[in-house]
mmCIF file of C-alpha atoms and ligand atoms in Angstrom:
data_model
loop_
_atom_site.group_PDB
_atom_site.id
_atom_site.type_symbol
_atom_site.label_atom_id
_atom_site.label_comp_id
_atom_site.label_asym_id
_atom_site.label_seq_id
_atom_site.Cartn_x
_atom_site.Cartn_y
_atom_site.Cartn_z
ATOM 1 C CA MET J 1 -14.047 -0.032 1.179
ATOM 2 C CA PRO J 2 -16.851 2.273 0.207
ATOM 3 C CA TYR J 3 -18.899 0.121 -2.126
ATOM 4 C CA TYR J 4 -20.826 -3.130 -2.090
ATOM 5 C CA ARG J 5 -19.773 -6.065 -4.204
ATOM 6 C CA VAL J 6 -21.044 -9.622 -4.844
ATOM 7 C CA VAL J 7 -18.863 -12.442 -6.153
ATOM 8 C CA GLY J 8 -19.953 -16.044 -6.774
ATOM 9 C CA GLU J 9 -22.932 -17.740 -5.190
ATOM 10 C CA ILE J 10 -24.614 -16.445 -2.046
ATOM 11 C CA PRO J 11 -28.034 -17.124 -0.473
ATOM 12 C CA ARG J 12 -30.772 -14.539 -1.012
ATOM 13 C CA LYS J 13 -30.871 -13.659 2.716
ATOM 14 C CA ARG J 14 -27.877 -13.516 5.027
ATOM 15 C CA HIS J 15 -27.643 -15.999 7.901
ATOM 16 C CA THR J 16 -30.044 -18.435 6.258
ATOM 17 C CA GLN J 17 -29.486 -22.081 5.266
ATOM 18 C CA PHE J 18 -27.252 -22.310 2.196
ATOM 19 C CA ARG J 19 -26.546 -25.867 1.093
ATOM 20 C CA ARG J 20 -23.785 -27.494 -0.902
ATOM 21 C CA PRO J 21 -24.700 -29.857 -3.785
ATOM 22 C CA ASP J 22 -24.143 -32.788 -1.354
ATOM 23 C CA GLY J 23 -26.809 -31.418 1.011
ATOM 24 C CA GLY J 24 -24.434 -30.166 3.726
ATOM 25 C CA LEU J 25 -24.389 -26.532 4.814
ATOM 26 C CA TYR J 26 -21.837 -24.036 3.582
ATOM 27 C CA SER J 27 -20.007 -22.368 6.491
ATOM 28 C CA GLU J 28 -20.758 -18.670 6.704
ATOM 29 C CA GLU J 29 -17.975 -16.366 7.935
ATOM 30 C CA LEU J 30 -18.218 -12.652 8.704
ATOM 31 C CA MET J 31 -15.012 -10.661 8.136
ATOM 32 C CA GLY J 32 -15.697 -7.331 9.837
ATOM 33 C CA GLU J 33 -13.773 -4.268 10.946
ATOM 34 C CA GLU J 34 -14.116 -2.462 14.271
ATOM 35 C CA GLY J 35 -16.109 -5.192 15.916
ATOM 36 C CA PHE J 36 -19.464 -5.274 14.158
ATOM 37 C CA SER J 37 -19.424 -1.485 13.675
ATOM 38 C CA SER J 38 -17.726 -0.909 10.324
ATOM 39 C CA ASP J 39 -17.278 -2.435 6.874
ATOM 40 C CA SER J 40 -17.650 -6.199 6.537
ATOM 41 C CA SER J 41 -18.136 -9.053 4.119
ATOM 42 C CA LEU J 42 -19.886 -12.426 4.424
ATOM 43 C CA LEU J 43 -18.011 -15.391 2.977
ATOM 44 C CA TYR J 44 -19.410 -18.878 2.256
ATOM 45 C CA HIS J 45 -16.903 -21.699 2.747
ATOM 46 C CA ARG J 46 -17.117 -25.328 1.694
ATOM 47 C CA TYR J 47 -15.282 -26.294 4.872
ATOM 48 C CA LEU J 48 -15.159 -24.957 8.412
ATOM 49 C CA PRO J 49 -12.943 -21.832 8.533
ATOM 50 C CA THR J 50 -12.275 -22.723 12.180
ATOM 51 C CA ALA J 51 -10.772 -26.202 11.610
ATOM 52 C CA ILE J 52 -7.081 -26.017 12.484
ATOM 53 C CA VAL J 53 -4.899 -28.991 13.338
ATOM 54 C CA LYS J 54 -1.577 -27.419 14.334
ATOM 55 C CA SER J 55 -0.044 -24.177 15.667
ATOM 56 C CA GLU J 56 3.696 -23.474 15.624
ATOM 57 C CA ALA J 57 5.751 -20.395 16.573
ATOM 58 C CA VAL J 58 7.816 -18.921 13.730
ATOM 59 C CA GLU J 59 10.984 -16.831 13.981
ATOM 60 C CA PRO J 60 10.782 -13.626 11.889
ATOM 61 C CA PRO J 61 12.692 -13.953 8.601
ATOM 62 C CA GLY J 62 15.521 -11.392 8.569
ATOM 63 C CA SER J 63 16.188 -8.599 11.015
ATOM 64 C CA THR J 64 13.288 -6.452 12.150
ATOM 65 C CA ASP J 65 15.422 -4.136 14.309
ATOM 66 C CA LEU J 66 14.656 -0.449 14.022
ATOM 67 C CA ARG J 67 16.876 2.355 15.322
ATOM 68 C CA PRO J 68 16.089 6.051 15.723
ATOM 69 C CA ASN J 69 17.143 8.505 13.009
ATOM 70 C CA LEU J 70 20.038 9.763 15.182
ATOM 71 C CA PRO J 71 22.015 11.862 14.680
ATOM 72 C CA LEU J 72 19.109 13.472 12.871
ATOM 73 C CA ALA J 73 19.697 13.745 9.123
ATOM 74 C CA PRO J 74 17.843 13.806 5.823
ATOM 75 C CA ARG J 75 18.570 10.488 4.198
ATOM 76 C CA HIS J 76 18.751 8.847 0.802
ATOM 77 C CA PHE J 77 18.305 5.083 0.468
ATOM 78 C CA ARG J 78 18.895 3.271 -2.806
ATOM 79 C CA THR J 79 16.529 0.321 -3.244
ATOM 80 C CA GLN J 80 18.378 -0.200 -6.563
ATOM 81 C CA ASP J 81 21.218 -1.620 -4.422
ATOM 82 C CA LEU J 82 19.091 -4.078 -2.411
ATOM 83 C CA PRO J 83 19.267 -7.783 -3.249
ATOM 84 C CA SER J 84 16.697 -9.646 -5.290
ATOM 85 C CA GLY J 85 15.070 -12.943 -4.292
ATOM 86 C CA GLY J 86 12.590 -14.553 -1.947
ATOM 87 C CA ASP J 87 8.900 -13.789 -1.949
ATOM 88 C CA LEU J 88 6.664 -10.815 -1.314
ATOM 89 C CA VAL J 89 6.053 -11.712 2.331
ATOM 90 C CA ALA J 90 9.156 -13.381 3.779
ATOM 91 C CA GLY J 91 11.416 -11.464 1.369
ATOM 92 C CA ARG J 92 10.520 -8.033 2.759
ATOM 93 C CA GLN J 93 13.555 -5.929 3.569
ATOM 94 C CA LEU J 94 12.645 -3.502 6.348
ATOM 95 C CA LEU J 95 13.361 0.135 5.490
ATOM 96 C CA ALA J 96 11.606 2.151 8.171
ATOM 97 C CA GLY J 97 8.871 1.983 10.729
ATOM 98 C CA ASN J 98 7.245 3.145 13.933
ATOM 99 C CA GLY J 99 4.305 2.073 16.082
ATOM 100 C CA ASP J 100 1.867 2.953 13.270
ATOM 101 C CA VAL J 101 3.452 1.617 10.105
ATOM 102 C CA ARG J 102 6.330 -0.451 8.707
ATOM 103 C CA VAL J 103 7.675 0.087 5.201
ATOM 104 C CA SER J 104 9.747 -2.542 3.400
ATOM 105 C CA PHE J 105 11.093 -3.249 -0.052
ATOM 106 C CA ALA J 106 10.971 -6.590 -1.839
ATOM 107 C CA ALA J 107 12.334 -7.776 -5.173
ATOM 108 C CA ALA J 108 10.451 -11.071 -5.208
ATOM 109 C CA THR J 109 10.960 -13.968 -7.559
ATOM 110 C CA GLU J 110 9.020 -16.767 -5.816
ATOM 111 C CA PRO J 111 5.410 -17.317 -4.718
ATOM 112 C CA SER J 112 4.778 -16.596 -1.055
ATOM 113 C CA GLU J 113 3.193 -19.032 1.333
ATOM 114 C CA LEU J 114 -0.343 -18.338 2.529
ATOM 115 C CA TYR J 115 -0.256 -15.320 4.831
ATOM 116 C CA ARG J 116 -2.655 -13.508 7.156
ATOM 117 C CA ASN J 117 -1.654 -10.168 8.678
ATOM 118 C CA SER J 118 -3.878 -9.741 11.717
ATOM 119 C CA MET J 119 -2.130 -6.539 12.880
ATOM 120 C CA GLY J 120 -3.557 -4.270 10.211
ATOM 121 C CA ASP J 121 -4.152 -3.535 6.554
ATOM 122 C CA GLU J 122 -1.373 -3.709 4.006
ATOM 123 C CA CYS J 123 -0.850 -1.563 0.941
ATOM 124 C CA VAL J 124 1.607 -2.995 -1.564
ATOM 125 C CA TYR J 125 2.837 -0.688 -4.327
ATOM 126 C CA VAL J 126 4.095 -2.652 -7.343
ATOM 127 C CA GLN J 127 7.076 -0.792 -8.790
ATOM 128 C CA SER J 128 7.696 -3.316 -11.581
ATOM 129 C CA GLY J 129 6.747 -6.808 -12.711
ATOM 130 C CA ARG J 130 3.475 -8.726 -12.841
ATOM 131 C CA VAL J 131 1.969 -10.580 -9.913
ATOM 132 C CA ARG J 132 -1.309 -12.156 -8.825
ATOM 133 C CA LEU J 133 -2.769 -11.690 -5.377
ATOM 134 C CA GLU J 134 -4.698 -14.844 -4.517
ATOM 135 C CA SER J 135 -7.021 -14.703 -1.523
ATOM 136 C CA THR J 136 -10.183 -16.131 -0.043
ATOM 137 C CA TYR J 137 -11.995 -13.393 -2.029
ATOM 138 C CA GLY J 138 -10.581 -14.561 -5.391
ATOM 139 C CA ALA J 139 -7.640 -13.635 -7.583
ATOM 140 C CA LEU J 140 -6.534 -10.095 -8.375
ATOM 141 C CA PRO J 141 -3.829 -9.541 -10.999
ATOM 142 C CA ALA J 142 -1.536 -6.568 -10.402
ATOM 143 C CA ALA J 143 1.295 -4.932 -12.304
ATOM 144 C CA GLU J 144 3.490 -1.859 -12.439
ATOM 145 C CA GLY J 145 1.923 1.153 -10.770
ATOM 146 C CA ASP J 146 -0.740 -0.750 -8.831
ATOM 147 C CA TYR J 147 -1.464 -0.101 -5.202
ATOM 148 C CA VAL J 148 -2.984 -3.286 -3.770
ATOM 149 C CA VAL J 149 -4.828 -2.793 -0.480
ATOM 150 C CA ILE J 150 -5.374 -5.936 1.594
ATOM 151 C CA PRO J 151 -7.723 -5.775 4.580
ATOM 152 C CA THR J 152 -6.551 -7.023 7.953
ATOM 153 C CA GLY J 153 -6.909 -10.765 8.369
ATOM 154 C CA THR J 154 -7.268 -11.649 4.667
ATOM 155 C CA ILE J 155 -5.672 -15.032 3.951
ATOM 156 C CA HIS J 156 -3.680 -14.531 0.778
ATOM 157 C CA ARG J 157 -0.530 -15.256 -1.161
ATOM 158 C CA TRP J 158 1.485 -13.456 -3.835
ATOM 159 C CA VAL J 159 2.332 -15.304 -7.049
ATOM 160 C CA PRO J 160 4.791 -13.597 -9.452
ATOM 161 C CA LEU J 161 3.726 -14.086 -13.081
ATOM 162 C CA GLY J 162 7.194 -14.593 -14.556
ATOM 163 C CA GLY J 163 10.222 -12.573 -13.533
ATOM 164 C CA GLU J 164 10.985 -10.346 -10.612
ATOM 165 C CA VAL J 165 8.391 -8.215 -8.837
ATOM 166 C CA LYS J 166 9.688 -5.082 -7.123
ATOM 167 C CA ALA J 167 7.357 -3.642 -4.527
ATOM 168 C CA LEU J 168 7.133 -1.278 -1.598
ATOM 169 C CA THR J 169 5.091 -2.832 1.184
ATOM 170 C CA VAL J 170 3.268 -0.697 3.746
ATOM 171 C CA GLU J 171 2.031 -2.526 6.836
ATOM 172 C CA ALA J 172 -0.318 -0.438 8.966
ATOM 173 C CA ALA J 173 -1.269 -0.922 12.583
ATOM 174 C CA GLY J 174 -4.881 -0.290 11.588
ATOM 175 C CA HIS J 175 -6.890 0.378 8.455
ATOM 176 C CA ILE J 176 -5.851 1.971 5.159
ATOM 177 C CA ARG J 177 -8.699 3.786 3.425
ATOM 178 C CA PRO J 178 -9.409 6.515 0.886
ATOM 179 C CA PRO J 179 -9.290 9.915 2.661
ATOM 180 C CA LYS J 180 -12.584 10.790 4.336
ATOM 181 C CA ARG J 181 -12.722 14.135 2.531
ATOM 182 C CA TYR J 182 -13.036 12.286 -0.813
ATOM 183 C CA LEU J 183 -16.188 10.469 0.319
ATOM 184 C CA SER J 184 -19.817 11.357 0.865
ATOM 185 C CA LYS J 185 -21.345 10.839 4.304
ATOM 186 C CA TYR J 186 -22.337 7.357 3.105
ATOM 187 C CA GLY J 187 -19.067 6.425 1.455
ATOM 188 C CA GLN J 188 -19.413 7.256 -2.248
ATOM 189 C CA PHE J 189 -16.477 9.016 -3.902
ATOM 190 C CA LEU J 190 -17.259 12.705 -4.457
ATOM 191 C CA GLU J 191 -16.743 14.581 -7.725
ATOM 192 C CA HIS J 192 -13.652 16.453 -6.482
ATOM 193 C CA ALA J 193 -11.845 13.226 -5.527
ATOM 194 C CA PRO J 194 -8.848 12.368 -7.745
ATOM 195 C CA TYR J 195 -10.165 8.828 -8.256
ATOM 196 C CA CYS J 196 -13.432 6.955 -7.844
ATOM 197 C CA GLU J 197 -15.080 3.530 -7.727
ATOM 198 C CA ARG J 198 -14.550 2.900 -11.463
ATOM 199 C CA ASP J 199 -10.798 3.108 -10.936
ATOM 200 C CA LEU J 200 -10.751 0.309 -8.354
ATOM 201 C CA ARG J 201 -10.357 -3.354 -9.299
ATOM 202 C CA ALA J 202 -11.316 -6.283 -7.103
ATOM 203 C CA PRO J 203 -11.657 -10.067 -7.409
ATOM 204 C CA ALA J 204 -14.381 -10.928 -9.908
ATOM 205 C CA GLU J 205 -14.918 -14.645 -9.296
ATOM 206 C CA PRO J 206 -14.271 -17.201 -6.559
ATOM 207 C CA LEU J 207 -10.906 -18.928 -6.347
ATOM 208 C CA ILE J 208 -11.226 -22.538 -5.234
ATOM 209 C CA VAL J 209 -8.177 -24.653 -4.422
ATOM 210 C CA GLU J 210 -8.848 -28.245 -3.402
ATOM 211 C CA GLY J 211 -6.331 -29.406 -0.836
ATOM 212 C CA GLY J 212 -5.839 -31.074 2.510
ATOM 213 C CA GLU J 213 -3.833 -29.708 5.417
ATOM 214 C CA THR J 214 -2.520 -26.232 4.527
ATOM 215 C CA PRO J 215 -0.211 -23.984 6.574
ATOM 216 C CA VAL J 216 -0.954 -20.256 6.909
ATOM 217 C CA LEU J 217 1.575 -17.794 8.320
ATOM 218 C CA VAL J 218 -0.252 -15.488 10.746
ATOM 219 C CA ARG J 219 1.167 -12.188 12.003
ATOM 220 C CA THR J 220 -0.206 -10.833 15.267
ATOM 221 C CA ARG J 221 1.118 -8.302 17.753
ATOM 222 C CA GLY J 222 2.669 -11.211 19.588
ATOM 223 C CA GLY J 223 4.738 -12.344 16.602
ATOM 224 C CA LEU J 224 4.482 -14.963 13.893
ATOM 225 C CA THR J 225 2.621 -18.275 14.054
ATOM 226 C CA ARG J 226 2.070 -20.967 11.463
ATOM 227 C CA LEU J 227 -1.475 -22.333 11.748
ATOM 228 C CA THR J 228 -2.246 -25.472 9.777
ATOM 229 C CA TYR J 229 -5.828 -25.657 8.484
ATOM 230 C CA ARG J 230 -7.455 -29.028 7.859
ATOM 231 C CA ASN J 231 -8.548 -27.889 4.396
ATOM 232 C CA HIS J 232 -7.167 -25.333 1.992
ATOM 233 C CA PRO J 233 -8.642 -21.926 2.996
ATOM 234 C CA PHE J 234 -9.363 -21.055 -0.657
ATOM 235 C CA ASP J 235 -12.758 -22.777 -0.476
ATOM 236 C CA VAL J 236 -15.088 -19.757 -0.720
ATOM 237 C CA VAL J 237 -17.889 -20.221 -3.278
ATOM 238 C CA GLY J 238 -19.244 -16.707 -2.868
ATOM 239 C CA TRP J 239 -19.112 -13.542 -0.796
ATOM 240 C CA ASP J 240 -20.668 -10.123 -0.598
ATOM 241 C CA GLY J 241 -19.993 -6.917 1.285
ATOM 242 C CA CYS J 242 -17.801 -3.847 1.387
ATOM 243 C CA LEU J 243 -14.565 -5.405 2.691
ATOM 244 C CA TYR J 244 -12.206 -7.026 0.191
ATOM 245 C CA PRO J 245 -8.783 -6.538 -1.352
ATOM 246 C CA TYR J 246 -8.632 -4.124 -4.249
ATOM 247 C CA ALA J 247 -6.145 -2.546 -6.631
ATOM 248 C CA PHE J 248 -5.803 1.013 -7.834
ATOM 249 C CA ASN J 249 -3.281 2.042 -10.474
ATOM 250 C CA ILE J 250 -1.323 5.232 -9.928
ATOM 251 C CA ALA J 251 -1.930 6.150 -13.605
ATOM 252 C CA ASP J 252 -5.635 6.437 -12.740
ATOM 253 C CA PHE J 253 -4.918 9.142 -10.150
ATOM 254 C CA GLU J 254 -6.187 12.392 -11.693
ATOM 255 C CA PRO J 255 -3.820 15.117 -10.485
ATOM 256 C CA ILE J 256 -5.251 18.314 -9.049
ATOM 257 C CA VAL J 257 -3.253 21.347 -10.225
ATOM 258 C CA LYS J 258 -3.130 25.060 -9.441
ATOM 259 C CA GLY J 259 -1.582 28.140 -11.066
ATOM 260 C CA ILE J 260 0.956 28.241 -8.270
ATOM 261 C CA HIS J 261 2.533 25.337 -6.426
ATOM 262 C CA ALA J 262 -0.017 23.027 -4.791
ATOM 263 C CA PRO J 263 1.018 21.257 -1.573
ATOM 264 C CA PRO J 264 1.098 17.452 -1.151
ATOM 265 C CA PRO J 265 -2.441 17.055 0.274
ATOM 266 C CA VAL J 266 -3.659 17.388 -3.359
ATOM 267 C CA HIS J 267 -1.727 14.177 -4.044
ATOM 268 C CA GLN J 268 -3.219 12.220 -1.146
ATOM 269 C CA THR J 269 -4.361 8.747 -2.133
ATOM 270 C CA PHE J 270 -4.936 6.850 1.131
ATOM 271 C CA GLU J 271 -4.968 7.471 4.843
ATOM 272 C CA GLY J 272 -3.839 5.108 7.577
ATOM 273 C CA PRO J 273 -3.444 5.400 11.339
ATOM 274 C CA ASN J 274 -1.121 8.408 11.800
ATOM 275 C CA PHE J 275 0.124 8.365 8.207
ATOM 276 C CA VAL J 276 -0.947 9.219 4.659
ATOM 277 C CA ILE J 277 0.036 7.851 1.248
ATOM 278 C CA CYS J 278 0.320 10.308 -1.663
ATOM 279 C CA SER J 279 0.858 9.852 -5.424
ATOM 280 C CA PHE J 280 2.944 12.408 -7.320
ATOM 281 C CA CYS J 281 1.901 11.916 -10.950
ATOM 282 C CA PRO J 282 2.731 13.533 -14.292
ATOM 283 C CA ARG J 283 0.702 16.751 -14.528
ATOM 284 C CA PRO J 284 0.630 20.216 -16.077
ATOM 285 C CA LEU J 285 3.202 22.508 -14.489
ATOM 286 C CA ASP J 286 2.016 25.386 -12.281
ATOM 287 C CA PHE J 287 0.683 27.862 -14.852
ATOM 288 C CA HIS J 288 0.706 31.305 -13.174
ATOM 289 C CA PRO J 289 2.978 33.485 -15.384
ATOM 290 C CA GLU J 290 5.280 34.176 -12.424
ATOM 291 C CA ALA J 291 5.015 30.709 -10.868
ATOM 292 C CA VAL J 292 7.974 28.934 -9.308
ATOM 293 C CA PRO J 293 7.200 25.438 -10.546
ATOM 294 C CA VAL J 294 9.092 23.467 -7.885
ATOM 295 C CA PRO J 295 8.249 23.226 -4.182
ATOM 296 C CA TYR J 296 9.202 25.966 -1.733
ATOM 297 C CA ASN J 297 11.387 25.025 1.238
ATOM 298 C CA HIS J 298 9.139 23.546 3.842
ATOM 299 C CA HIS J 299 9.218 22.152 7.336
ATOM 300 C CA ASN J 300 6.273 19.951 8.205
ATOM 301 C CA VAL J 301 6.847 20.141 11.899
ATOM 302 C CA ASP J 302 4.721 17.089 12.735
ATOM 303 C CA SER J 303 5.764 14.769 9.902
ATOM 304 C CA ASP J 304 8.503 12.579 8.560
ATOM 305 C CA GLU J 305 8.348 12.477 4.749
ATOM 306 C CA PHE J 306 9.324 9.213 3.081
ATOM 307 C CA MET J 307 9.405 9.550 -0.727
ATOM 308 C CA PHE J 308 9.888 6.640 -3.152
ATOM 309 C CA TYR J 309 10.869 7.828 -6.649
ATOM 310 C CA VAL J 310 9.438 5.369 -9.173
ATOM 311 C CA GLY J 311 9.603 7.143 -12.522
ATOM 312 C CA GLY J 312 10.078 10.340 -14.489
ATOM 313 C CA ASP J 313 12.650 12.993 -13.768
ATOM 314 C CA TYR J 314 13.143 14.943 -10.595
ATOM 315 C CA THR J 315 13.973 18.559 -11.386
ATOM 316 C CA ALA J 316 13.798 19.575 -7.733
ATOM 317 C CA ARG J 317 16.341 16.919 -6.706
ATOM 318 C CA LYS J 318 18.861 17.370 -9.546
ATOM 319 C CA GLY J 319 22.418 16.971 -8.289
ATOM 320 C CA SER J 320 21.407 15.082 -5.141
ATOM 321 C CA GLY J 321 22.090 11.574 -6.467
ATOM 322 C CA ILE J 322 18.381 10.670 -6.366
ATOM 323 C CA ASP J 323 17.301 8.414 -9.201
ATOM 324 C CA VAL J 324 14.487 5.970 -10.025
ATOM 325 C CA GLY J 325 14.366 3.475 -7.132
ATOM 326 C CA SER J 326 15.668 5.990 -4.607
ATOM 327 C CA ILE J 327 13.942 6.910 -1.369
ATOM 328 C CA SER J 328 14.424 10.204 0.434
ATOM 329 C CA LEU J 329 13.556 10.602 4.093
ATOM 330 C CA HIS J 330 13.077 14.202 5.191
ATOM 331 C CA PRO J 331 12.371 14.046 8.914
ATOM 332 C CA ALA J 332 10.731 16.511 11.269
ATOM 333 C CA GLY J 333 13.456 18.719 12.712
ATOM 334 C CA PHE J 334 14.926 19.396 9.251
ATOM 335 C CA THR J 335 13.716 21.946 6.665
ATOM 336 C CA HIS J 336 13.852 20.525 3.157
ATOM 337 C CA GLY J 337 13.462 22.011 -0.306
ATOM 338 C CA PRO J 338 14.758 21.904 -3.858
ATOM 339 C CA GLN J 339 18.444 21.293 -4.464
ATOM 340 C CA PRO J 340 20.583 24.387 -5.258
ATOM 341 C CA GLY J 341 19.917 25.691 -8.767
ATOM 342 C CA ALA J 342 16.662 23.768 -9.144
ATOM 343 C CA VAL J 343 14.402 26.819 -8.777
ATOM 344 C CA GLU J 344 16.135 28.828 -11.541
ATOM 345 C CA ALA J 345 16.409 25.721 -13.723
ATOM 346 C CA SER J 346 12.664 25.072 -13.408
ATOM 347 C CA ILE J 347 11.809 28.688 -14.345
ATOM 348 C CA ALA J 348 14.188 28.500 -17.331
ATOM 349 C CA ALA J 349 12.638 25.206 -18.457
ATOM 350 C CA VAL J 350 9.167 26.805 -18.540
ATOM 351 C CA LYS J 351 10.569 29.700 -20.636
ATOM 352 C CA GLU J 352 11.919 27.103 -23.052
ATOM 353 C CA GLY J 353 8.463 25.538 -23.394
ATOM 354 C CA LYS J 354 8.271 22.871 -20.685
ATOM 355 C CA THR J 355 4.625 22.438 -19.673
ATOM 356 C CA THR J 356 4.466 19.216 -17.663
ATOM 357 C CA ALA J 357 5.973 17.893 -14.460
ATOM 358 C CA ASN J 358 7.094 14.439 -15.516
ATOM 359 C CA GLU J 359 7.433 12.824 -12.115
ATOM 360 C CA LEU J 360 6.105 9.681 -10.508
ATOM 361 C CA ALA J 361 6.571 9.052 -6.814
ATOM 362 C CA VAL J 362 4.857 7.459 -3.850
ATOM 363 C CA MET J 363 5.073 9.376 -0.594
ATOM 364 C CA ILE J 364 4.344 8.223 2.920
ATOM 365 C CA ASP J 365 4.069 11.000 5.484
ATOM 366 C CA THR J 366 4.029 9.747 9.046
ATOM 367 C CA PHE J 367 2.908 11.807 12.029
ATOM 368 C CA ARG J 368 5.360 10.094 14.362
ATOM 369 C CA PRO J 369 9.106 9.797 13.655
ATOM 370 C CA LEU J 370 10.232 6.946 11.441
ATOM 371 C CA ASP J 371 12.955 4.706 12.803
ATOM 372 C CA LEU J 372 15.424 3.206 10.349
ATOM 373 C CA GLY J 373 15.465 -0.465 9.390
ATOM 374 C CA PRO J 374 18.391 -2.666 8.376
ATOM 375 C CA ALA J 375 17.688 -2.446 4.627
ATOM 376 C CA ALA J 376 17.691 1.354 4.711
ATOM 377 C CA LEU J 377 20.998 1.452 6.556
ATOM 378 C CA ALA J 378 22.502 -1.097 4.149
ATOM 379 C CA ALA J 379 21.494 0.948 1.093
ATOM 380 C CA GLU J 380 22.159 4.480 2.378
ATOM 381 C CA ASP J 381 23.924 7.162 0.351
ATOM 382 C CA SER J 382 25.552 8.927 3.305
ATOM 383 C CA GLU J 383 26.487 12.037 1.265
ATOM 384 C CA TYR J 384 22.867 13.062 0.650
ATOM 385 C CA ALA J 385 22.537 15.150 3.823
ATOM 386 C CA TRP J 386 25.182 17.597 2.516
ATOM 387 C CA SER J 387 23.797 17.850 -1.030
ATOM 388 C CA TRP J 388 22.295 21.335 -0.465
ATOM 389 C CA VAL J 389 25.780 22.845 -0.041
ATOM 390 C CA ARG J 390 27.403 21.165 -3.026
HETATM 391 FE FE1 LIG R 1 8.383 17.735 1.173
#
């Protein structure tokens, strides 16, 4: 994260004696990325963050099998057809993945257990519902349209605030950050960036939970483990630094528009290892008098394009069966573009006075092929590949 934040009580100088009201020392913990060479935060615990009493292996909930997109085809998956239930961690239904990223869908109704993903950062896009992310950094409420970015190793849990929470979860094998080109040399958002520090929300006060032995589900490259801590890990009285979970709402993304069609990099929101996340938001239509206001056919030879349609209407996909909740996967090896008739329809709509593109979608472009997960295969509309000849 690019900016410094202080929450709760901390000592004036780091690594100095900081005492509890009973005279004992608070336990200082550094959470830091890339060894000691990147962003970090210092947390002050009431109890030792090292005190564990048990370690047990855990079988992964549900199937995590991935299979190649073979025979190669553009695909349409309907998350609308996936079951509801479970929580936002164990209830993830795997859609697609590769060595860099895994993307799942959840329609959660229950609180998750405490969870620590030590393989990489997570970005959870809340499609609908209200939820609270509780972590050692404090609580962070989130709702429809929020991206919630959780740094590697953060102990947290998801608590739905009444009703179902639908979300797309992105698990990276590394860090998820704002694109470098949006930031100054020292990390401040630049004026041309489509969002800035004021648009980001983070925990504002400590979250203390008194409790004895507490299990935490830990994901590492080796698999899943349940570590039991002697004391509840939510015992942090204060922290400071540049590493913490934060939320950013897609409605705060300020679209960048051109007279003629602008390509997806203008929609980029985050970057991860070998993938990007983009936000397609409502915006003025391309305004050149001769503009074609839908995308041209394109073949991004190095990318698979995974697009989650979360709102609005999709002129370019009319007649394809794609609706709110749908996901299209346009893989490398296949040229994709608007459905037949969409180009003329978009030009006619402008003549009739249409001035805005009313679309809302979250796109993940990966630079290595995406394999298909069990949830995608279970919710596939197998006719989509032939929709350009209908
Ligand atoms: Fe595309």
